[in-house]
């Protein structure tokens, strides 16, 4: 059997096949590959990365949910970002004067603004890590959050209006709008689209994938409901003095952490769905 001669010493070799010379560099992981390691469908990627950034038509609920939990475990820094921003946004609400706090408008505006900023930072940070963008840093993600949070805030108002209007029509239309417009936040932050453009683009991208997205988002929603319902009951296991302090502050931090955990899980699923349904490899933020 004739063996393949090793490449010259000054030639870059394939990371998987050291006896073969490299003919391309994967734009996602940066590894050198031979022609056999190149993805047929995405020529700029190796086959391993192409399985993670799949083209349109490959979205399944099981794979997306599994990848979302896997991403969460590898992106604890992203969870921390959401948690810190959520706590910083929650604390001022605790000190609002009672008449102001009882009026829904100001707390709603503060909460929605903080959520928009947190989501924008998380998307930028997470997508930058997944796509290995050069120059990715917490400062750059915070800058993206500041630049995109106002647009995301307006888009969220339209998104919530569509869901509320649909919910008035026997609930199911609200669920439909929630799913088919679900990629709009990622399109605002990562693609730089406007509020209406992002909603229209999300409606097109999710065609044929809405049942899968419904299963994923519904599972995360049920997990959040379970966590937020169980946490208040934990005070029953504590002594009375500790339980009083727990209700005042401990429950606040625990519920905020549970909500941040589920928000990071949901936003991670949205980022992964955005990557797969757009087939994007490099994103400019």
PDB file of C-alpha atoms in Angstrom, residues 111-213:
ATOM      1  CA  UNK A 111     -38.108  47.276  34.144  1.00  0.00           C
ATOM      2  CA  UNK A 112     -38.509  47.241  30.358  1.00  0.00           C
ATOM      3  CA  UNK A 113     -35.475  49.488  29.846  1.00  0.00           C
ATOM      4  CA  UNK A 114     -33.291  47.328  32.108  1.00  0.00           C
ATOM      5  CA  UNK A 115     -34.472  44.185  30.321  1.00  0.00           C
ATOM      6  CA  UNK A 116     -33.663  45.694  26.921  1.00  0.00           C
ATOM      7  CA  UNK A 117     -30.160  46.693  28.025  1.00  0.00           C
ATOM      8  CA  UNK A 118     -29.510  43.318  29.683  1.00  0.00           C
ATOM      9  CA  UNK A 119     -30.727  41.411  26.621  1.00  0.00           C
ATOM     10  CA  UNK A 120     -28.608  43.485  24.242  1.00  0.00           C
ATOM     11  CA  UNK A 121     -25.457  42.959  26.320  1.00  0.00           C
ATOM     12  CA  UNK A 122     -26.135  39.232  26.662  1.00  0.00           C
ATOM     13  CA  UNK A 123     -26.727  38.770  22.933  1.00  0.00           C
ATOM     14  CA  UNK A 124     -23.551  40.623  22.019  1.00  0.00           C
ATOM     15  CA  UNK A 125     -21.456  38.762  24.587  1.00  0.00           C
ATOM     16  CA  UNK A 126     -22.859  35.310  23.774  1.00  0.00           C
ATOM     17  CA  UNK A 127     -22.828  35.625  19.983  1.00  0.00           C
ATOM     18  CA  UNK A 128     -19.296  37.038  20.125  1.00  0.00           C
ATOM     19  CA  UNK A 129     -18.156  33.989  22.075  1.00  0.00           C
ATOM     20  CA  UNK A 130     -19.928  31.477  19.846  1.00  0.00           C
ATOM     21  CA  UNK A 131     -18.625  33.042  16.649  1.00  0.00           C
ATOM     22  CA  UNK A 132     -15.196  33.842  18.131  1.00  0.00           C
ATOM     23  CA  UNK A 133     -15.279  37.464  17.103  1.00  0.00           C
ATOM     24  CA  UNK A 134     -12.026  39.385  17.398  1.00  0.00           C
ATOM     25  CA  UNK A 135     -12.017  42.175  19.938  1.00  0.00           C
ATOM     26  CA  UNK A 136     -14.812  40.649  22.010  1.00  0.00           C
ATOM     27  CA  UNK A 137     -14.817  42.033  25.538  1.00  0.00           C
ATOM     28  CA  UNK A 138     -17.259  42.939  28.257  1.00  0.00           C
ATOM     29  CA  UNK A 139     -16.697  46.611  27.472  1.00  0.00           C
ATOM     30  CA  UNK A 140     -17.560  46.114  23.801  1.00  0.00           C
ATOM     31  CA  UNK A 141     -20.709  44.184  24.761  1.00  0.00           C
ATOM     32  CA  UNK A 142     -21.749  46.953  27.161  1.00  0.00           C
ATOM     33  CA  UNK A 143     -21.196  49.457  24.359  1.00  0.00           C
ATOM     34  CA  UNK A 144     -23.445  47.409  22.063  1.00  0.00           C
ATOM     35  CA  UNK A 145     -26.029  47.290  24.845  1.00  0.00           C
ATOM     36  CA  UNK A 146     -26.041  51.066  25.125  1.00  0.00           C
ATOM     37  CA  UNK A 147     -26.241  51.533  21.357  1.00  0.00           C
ATOM     38  CA  UNK A 148     -29.028  49.024  20.741  1.00  0.00           C
ATOM     39  CA  UNK A 149     -31.120  49.153  23.934  1.00  0.00           C
ATOM     40  CA  UNK A 150     -33.307  52.054  22.772  1.00  0.00           C
ATOM     41  CA  UNK A 151     -34.171  50.288  19.499  1.00  0.00           C
ATOM     42  CA  UNK A 152     -34.718  47.056  21.400  1.00  0.00           C
ATOM     43  CA  UNK A 153     -36.938  48.905  23.883  1.00  0.00           C
ATOM     44  CA  UNK A 154     -39.172  50.150  21.059  1.00  0.00           C
ATOM     45  CA  UNK A 155     -39.242  46.721  19.456  1.00  0.00           C
ATOM     46  CA  UNK A 156     -40.233  45.157  22.801  1.00  0.00           C
ATOM     47  CA  UNK A 157     -43.152  47.552  23.075  1.00  0.00           C
ATOM     48  CA  UNK A 158     -44.375  46.498  19.631  1.00  0.00           C
ATOM     49  CA  UNK A 159     -43.728  42.842  20.473  1.00  0.00           C
ATOM     50  CA  UNK A 160     -45.699  43.025  23.720  1.00  0.00           C
ATOM     51  CA  UNK A 161     -48.466  44.941  21.956  1.00  0.00           C
ATOM     52  CA  UNK A 162     -48.763  42.186  19.332  1.00  0.00           C
ATOM     53  CA  UNK A 163     -48.853  39.474  22.002  1.00  0.00           C
ATOM     54  CA  UNK A 164     -51.390  41.363  24.137  1.00  0.00           C
ATOM     55  CA  UNK A 165     -53.587  42.058  21.124  1.00  0.00           C
ATOM     56  CA  UNK A 166     -53.395  38.426  20.075  1.00  0.00           C
ATOM     57  CA  UNK A 167     -54.115  37.226  23.620  1.00  0.00           C
ATOM     58  CA  UNK A 168     -57.376  39.182  23.563  1.00  0.00           C
ATOM     59  CA  UNK A 169     -58.393  36.965  20.617  1.00  0.00           C
ATOM     60  CA  UNK A 170     -58.785  33.740  22.631  1.00  0.00           C
ATOM     61  CA  UNK A 171     -55.117  33.427  23.748  1.00  0.00           C
ATOM     62  CA  UNK A 172     -53.829  31.303  20.846  1.00  0.00           C
ATOM     63  CA  UNK A 173     -53.056  34.223  18.497  1.00  0.00           C
ATOM     64  CA  UNK A 174     -50.953  35.746  21.298  1.00  0.00           C
ATOM     65  CA  UNK A 175     -48.909  32.552  21.561  1.00  0.00           C
ATOM     66  CA  UNK A 176     -48.557  32.515  17.785  1.00  0.00           C
ATOM     67  CA  UNK A 177     -47.207  36.067  17.696  1.00  0.00           C
ATOM     68  CA  UNK A 178     -44.861  35.335  20.620  1.00  0.00           C
ATOM     69  CA  UNK A 179     -43.263  32.492  18.657  1.00  0.00           C
ATOM     70  CA  UNK A 180     -43.147  33.879  15.131  1.00  0.00           C
ATOM     71  CA  UNK A 181     -41.694  37.218  16.306  1.00  0.00           C
ATOM     72  CA  UNK A 182     -39.302  35.639  18.819  1.00  0.00           C
ATOM     73  CA  UNK A 183     -36.102  36.208  16.814  1.00  0.00           C
ATOM     74  CA  UNK A 184     -36.665  39.960  16.566  1.00  0.00           C
ATOM     75  CA  UNK A 185     -34.466  40.822  19.606  1.00  0.00           C
ATOM     76  CA  UNK A 186     -31.474  39.035  18.078  1.00  0.00           C
ATOM     77  CA  UNK A 187     -32.105  40.711  14.728  1.00  0.00           C
ATOM     78  CA  UNK A 188     -32.108  44.124  16.407  1.00  0.00           C
ATOM     79  CA  UNK A 189     -28.911  43.564  18.383  1.00  0.00           C
ATOM     80  CA  UNK A 190     -26.873  41.338  16.091  1.00  0.00           C
ATOM     81  CA  UNK A 191     -28.061  42.440  12.650  1.00  0.00           C
ATOM     82  CA  UNK A 192     -28.800  46.073  13.491  1.00  0.00           C
ATOM     83  CA  UNK A 193     -32.357  46.038  12.122  1.00  0.00           C
ATOM     84  CA  UNK A 194     -35.018  48.507  13.186  1.00  0.00           C
ATOM     85  CA  UNK A 195     -38.067  47.605  15.297  1.00  0.00           C
ATOM     86  CA  UNK A 196     -40.467  46.939  12.409  1.00  0.00           C
ATOM     87  CA  UNK A 197     -37.808  45.375  10.175  1.00  0.00           C
ATOM     88  CA  UNK A 198     -36.782  42.920  12.871  1.00  0.00           C
ATOM     89  CA  UNK A 199     -40.372  41.817  13.513  1.00  0.00           C
ATOM     90  CA  UNK A 200     -41.021  41.314   9.802  1.00  0.00           C
ATOM     91  CA  UNK A 201     -37.747  39.431   9.325  1.00  0.00           C
ATOM     92  CA  UNK A 202     -38.432  37.191  12.332  1.00  0.00           C
ATOM     93  CA  UNK A 203     -41.862  36.322  10.947  1.00  0.00           C
ATOM     94  CA  UNK A 204     -40.213  35.151   7.710  1.00  0.00           C
ATOM     95  CA  UNK A 205     -37.331  33.273   9.329  1.00  0.00           C
ATOM     96  CA  UNK A 206     -39.534  31.235  11.656  1.00  0.00           C
ATOM     97  CA  UNK A 207     -41.766  29.855   8.904  1.00  0.00           C
ATOM     98  CA  UNK A 208     -41.622  26.065   9.127  1.00  0.00           C
ATOM     99  CA  UNK A 209     -39.916  26.119  12.537  1.00  0.00           C
ATOM    100  CA  UNK A 210     -42.604  27.535  14.804  1.00  0.00           C
ATOM    101  CA  UNK A 211     -43.625  24.263  16.413  1.00  0.00           C
ATOM    102  CA  UNK A 212     -40.017  23.554  17.364  1.00  0.00           C
ATOM    103  CA  UNK A 213     -39.604  27.045  18.783  1.00  0.00           C
TER     104      UNK A 213
END
